[in-house]
Short mmCIF file of C-alpha atoms in Angstrom, two decimals:
data_model
loop_
_atom_site.label_atom_id
_atom_site.label_comp_id
_atom_site.label_asym_id
_atom_site.label_seq_id
_atom_site.Cartn_x
_atom_site.Cartn_y
_atom_site.Cartn_z
CA MET A 1 159.43 162.93 137.61
CA LYS A 2 161.91 165.77 138.01
CA VAL A 3 163.80 167.95 135.59
CA GLU A 4 167.56 167.57 135.68
CA VAL A 5 169.13 170.72 137.10
CA THR A 6 171.24 171.51 134.01
CA ILE A 7 168.25 171.01 131.68
CA ALA A 8 166.00 173.17 133.85
CA ALA A 9 168.68 175.86 133.91
CA SER A 10 168.86 175.89 130.10
CA ILE A 11 165.07 176.10 129.82
CA GLU A 12 165.00 178.99 132.26
CA GLN A 13 167.82 180.71 130.37
CA ASP A 14 165.89 180.34 127.11
CA THR A 15 162.81 181.85 128.75
CA ARG A 16 164.83 184.75 130.14
CA ARG A 17 166.41 185.38 126.74
CA TRP A 18 162.95 185.48 125.11
CA LEU A 19 161.73 187.87 127.80
CA GLU A 20 164.74 190.17 127.44
CA ARG A 21 165.02 190.19 123.66
CA ALA A 22 161.38 189.93 122.54
CA VAL A 23 159.03 190.93 125.33
CA ILE A 24 161.21 193.71 126.75
CA GLY A 25 163.49 194.34 123.77
CA LEU A 26 160.54 194.97 121.43
CA ASN A 27 158.51 196.52 124.26
CA LEU A 28 155.69 194.05 123.67
CA CYS A 29 154.75 194.46 127.33
CA PRO A 30 155.60 197.88 128.85
CA PHE A 31 155.16 196.48 132.35
CA ALA A 32 157.69 193.64 132.06
CA LYS A 33 160.90 195.65 132.30
CA VAL A 34 160.31 196.93 135.83
CA VAL A 35 159.62 193.54 137.43
CA HIS A 36 162.47 191.97 135.46
CA THR A 37 164.94 194.66 136.54
CA LYS A 38 163.85 194.29 140.17
CA GLY A 39 164.21 190.51 140.04
CA GLN A 40 160.54 190.02 140.90
CA ILE A 41 159.84 187.33 138.28
CA HIS A 42 159.92 183.75 139.50
CA TYR A 43 160.75 181.05 136.95
CA ALA A 44 159.48 177.53 137.59
CA VAL A 45 160.19 174.61 135.23
CA THR A 46 157.95 171.58 135.56
CA ALA A 47 158.55 168.08 134.21
CA ALA A 48 154.79 167.54 133.92
CA ALA A 49 153.95 165.13 131.10
CA ASP A 50 150.17 165.23 131.44
CA ALA A 51 147.47 167.75 132.34
CA GLU A 52 146.99 166.38 135.86
CA SER A 53 150.68 166.82 136.71
CA LEU A 54 150.66 170.32 135.26
CA LEU A 55 147.68 171.30 137.39
CA LEU A 56 149.43 170.01 140.52
CA ALA A 57 152.49 172.13 139.67
CA LEU A 58 150.22 175.09 138.90
CA ALA A 59 148.46 174.76 142.26
CA ASP A 60 151.83 174.83 144.04
CA GLU A 61 152.97 177.93 142.14
CA LEU A 62 149.66 179.76 142.63
CA ALA A 63 149.83 179.15 146.39
CA ALA A 64 153.49 180.19 146.54
CA LEU A 65 152.82 183.41 144.65
CA VAL A 66 149.98 184.44 146.96
CA GLU A 67 152.09 183.73 150.03
CA ARG A 68 155.09 185.78 148.90
CA ASP A 69 155.51 189.52 149.33
CA PRO A 70 154.78 191.18 145.95
CA GLU A 71 158.04 193.13 146.32
CA GLN A 72 159.89 189.80 146.34
CA ARG A 73 157.77 187.93 143.80
CA SER A 74 155.47 189.95 141.59
CA THR A 75 154.73 187.30 139.01
CA THR A 76 155.57 183.71 138.03
CA LEU A 77 156.35 182.03 134.72
CA LEU A 78 155.54 178.32 134.94
CA VAL A 79 157.28 176.61 132.02
CA ALA A 80 156.12 173.16 130.83
CA PRO A 81 158.66 172.11 128.18
CA PHE A 82 157.62 168.46 127.93
CA LEU A 83 153.90 168.98 127.58
CA PHE A 84 151.41 170.01 124.89
CA PRO A 85 153.54 170.45 121.77
CA ASN A 86 150.19 171.00 120.02
CA PHE A 87 148.84 174.49 120.69
CA LEU A 88 145.18 173.46 120.56
CA ASP A 89 145.76 170.81 123.25
CA PHE A 90 147.52 173.42 125.38
CA ASN A 91 144.71 175.89 124.78
CA ASP A 92 142.09 173.34 125.87
CA CYS A 93 143.95 172.89 129.16
CA LEU A 94 143.64 176.59 130.01
CA ALA A 95 140.00 176.09 130.99
CA LEU A 96 141.17 173.61 133.64
CA ALA A 97 143.75 176.12 134.85
CA ASP A 98 141.07 178.80 135.26
CA GLN A 99 138.84 176.28 137.02
CA LEU A 100 141.68 175.59 139.44
CA LEU A 101 141.87 179.31 140.24
CA VAL A 102 138.22 179.24 141.22
CA GLU A 103 138.61 176.06 143.29
CA MET A 104 141.52 177.63 145.17
CA LYS A 105 139.43 180.77 145.76
CA LEU A 106 142.01 182.84 143.94
CA ASP A 107 139.74 184.09 141.18
CA GLY A 108 139.96 187.87 141.36
CA VAL A 109 143.30 187.62 143.17
CA LEU A 110 145.40 186.07 140.42
CA GLN A 111 145.10 185.67 136.66
CA ILE A 112 146.64 183.17 134.29
CA ALA A 113 147.89 184.20 130.87
CA SER A 114 149.48 181.82 128.38
CA PHE A 115 152.29 181.59 125.82
CA HIS A 116 153.12 178.76 123.43
CA PRO A 117 155.70 178.22 120.66
CA GLN A 118 152.86 177.62 118.17
CA PHE A 119 150.40 180.23 119.54
CA GLN A 120 147.88 181.23 116.90
CA PHE A 121 145.17 183.88 117.12
CA ALA A 122 141.79 182.90 115.72
CA GLY A 123 141.47 183.90 112.09
CA THR A 124 145.23 184.04 111.43
CA SER A 125 147.52 181.71 109.54
CA PRO A 126 150.27 179.85 111.44
CA ASP A 127 152.97 182.01 109.83
CA ASP A 128 151.28 185.33 110.62
CA ILE A 129 153.91 187.42 112.43
CA ALA A 130 151.17 188.78 114.77
CA ASN A 131 151.15 185.41 116.54
CA ALA A 132 154.67 186.10 117.82
CA THR A 133 153.21 188.41 120.48
CA ASN A 134 152.14 185.31 122.41
CA ARG A 135 154.86 182.89 121.43
CA ALA A 136 157.46 181.69 123.93
CA PRO A 137 160.21 179.07 123.60
CA TYR A 138 158.12 176.55 125.55
CA PRO A 139 154.47 176.22 126.69
CA THR A 140 154.25 178.70 129.55
CA LEU A 141 151.63 179.81 132.07
CA HIS A 142 152.05 183.36 133.32
CA LEU A 143 150.65 183.90 136.82
CA LEU A 144 149.80 187.53 137.52
CA ARG A 145 148.47 189.39 140.52
CA GLU A 146 145.21 191.27 139.86
CA ALA A 147 146.52 194.17 141.97
CA SER A 148 149.54 194.48 139.69
CA ILE A 149 147.31 194.49 136.62
CA ASP A 150 145.14 197.20 138.14
CA ALA A 151 148.19 199.32 138.92
CA ALA A 152 149.52 198.83 135.39
CA VAL A 153 146.22 199.96 133.90
CA VAL A 154 146.35 203.12 135.99
CA ALA A 155 149.92 203.77 134.86
CA PHE A 156 149.08 202.99 131.25
CA PRO A 157 145.39 203.89 130.74
CA GLU A 158 145.43 203.08 127.02
CA ALA A 159 146.41 199.47 127.62
CA GLU A 160 144.11 198.28 124.83
CA SER A 161 146.38 200.04 122.32
CA ILE A 162 149.35 197.83 123.28
CA TYR A 163 148.13 194.95 121.08
CA LEU A 164 147.82 197.17 118.01
CA LYS A 165 151.25 198.70 118.62
CA ASN A 166 152.75 195.23 119.03
CA ILE A 167 151.31 194.08 115.71
CA ALA A 168 152.77 197.15 113.99
CA THR A 169 156.16 196.51 115.62
CA LEU A 170 156.22 192.88 114.53
CA GLU A 171 155.05 193.62 111.01
CA ALA A 172 157.80 196.20 110.64
CA LEU A 173 160.35 193.69 111.97
CA GLY A 174 159.07 190.87 109.76
CA PRO A 175 159.61 187.10 110.13
CA ALA A 176 163.33 187.31 109.31
CA GLY A 177 163.88 190.11 111.81
CA TYR A 178 162.05 188.22 114.52
CA ALA A 179 163.99 185.04 113.77
CA ALA A 180 167.20 187.03 114.13
CA LEU A 181 166.34 187.70 117.78
CA ASP A 182 167.15 184.00 118.39
CA VAL A 183 164.50 183.47 121.06
CA GLY A 184 163.64 179.85 120.32
CA PRO A 185 164.21 176.76 122.48
CA THR A 186 167.64 175.17 122.85
CA VAL A 187 166.37 172.13 124.77
CA PRO A 188 164.40 169.59 122.68
CA PRO A 189 161.36 168.12 124.45
CA ARG A 190 162.46 164.93 126.20
CA ILE A 191 160.15 163.14 128.58
CA GLY A 192 161.79 161.04 131.23
CA ASP A 193 164.68 163.31 132.28
CA THR A 194 165.49 162.73 135.92
CA GLY A 195 167.70 164.37 138.48
CA ASP A 196 167.41 167.04 141.10
CA SER A 197 164.41 169.29 140.79
CA VAL A 198 164.52 173.04 140.60
#
């Protein structure tokens, strides 16, 4: 099953808008602006409708990221718009994603981070604004190079303070202010779309 080109383009555009307005605009990740400006972020939209299909797409993107020059592709956002509307189901699948890293002998080379429209930190309520730090328009796996993470830590030695700063930023903005950023999805989840893949 493939994602129609126009639908995939809209999903990618939504993801870029979220990155530009929330992640970079609010400086939730001080490392994102550089790779975005340099065009080093690869966006991949998968039509996966089950965990097995997602893992196949993930394996392809992990291999592609390792093979590419970091100056051309520093990181990948694998977007799965038709899968795991429930955050807990998505969260359970992350263990399989990490297992795949080990099986591909990429543990220690790449890392996988995650974003979800309904992301919720343990011990928070669903409407806690702090959860917005890890919310994206669609379920998304972020593939990162360990070397890039190491370099970022050197450049920003107090990386652990980013989370606390982000919470303060979001609390000051408030739910209405965050909603005004308009970083939600424009494409409703529809399984069965066909057409040329991206």
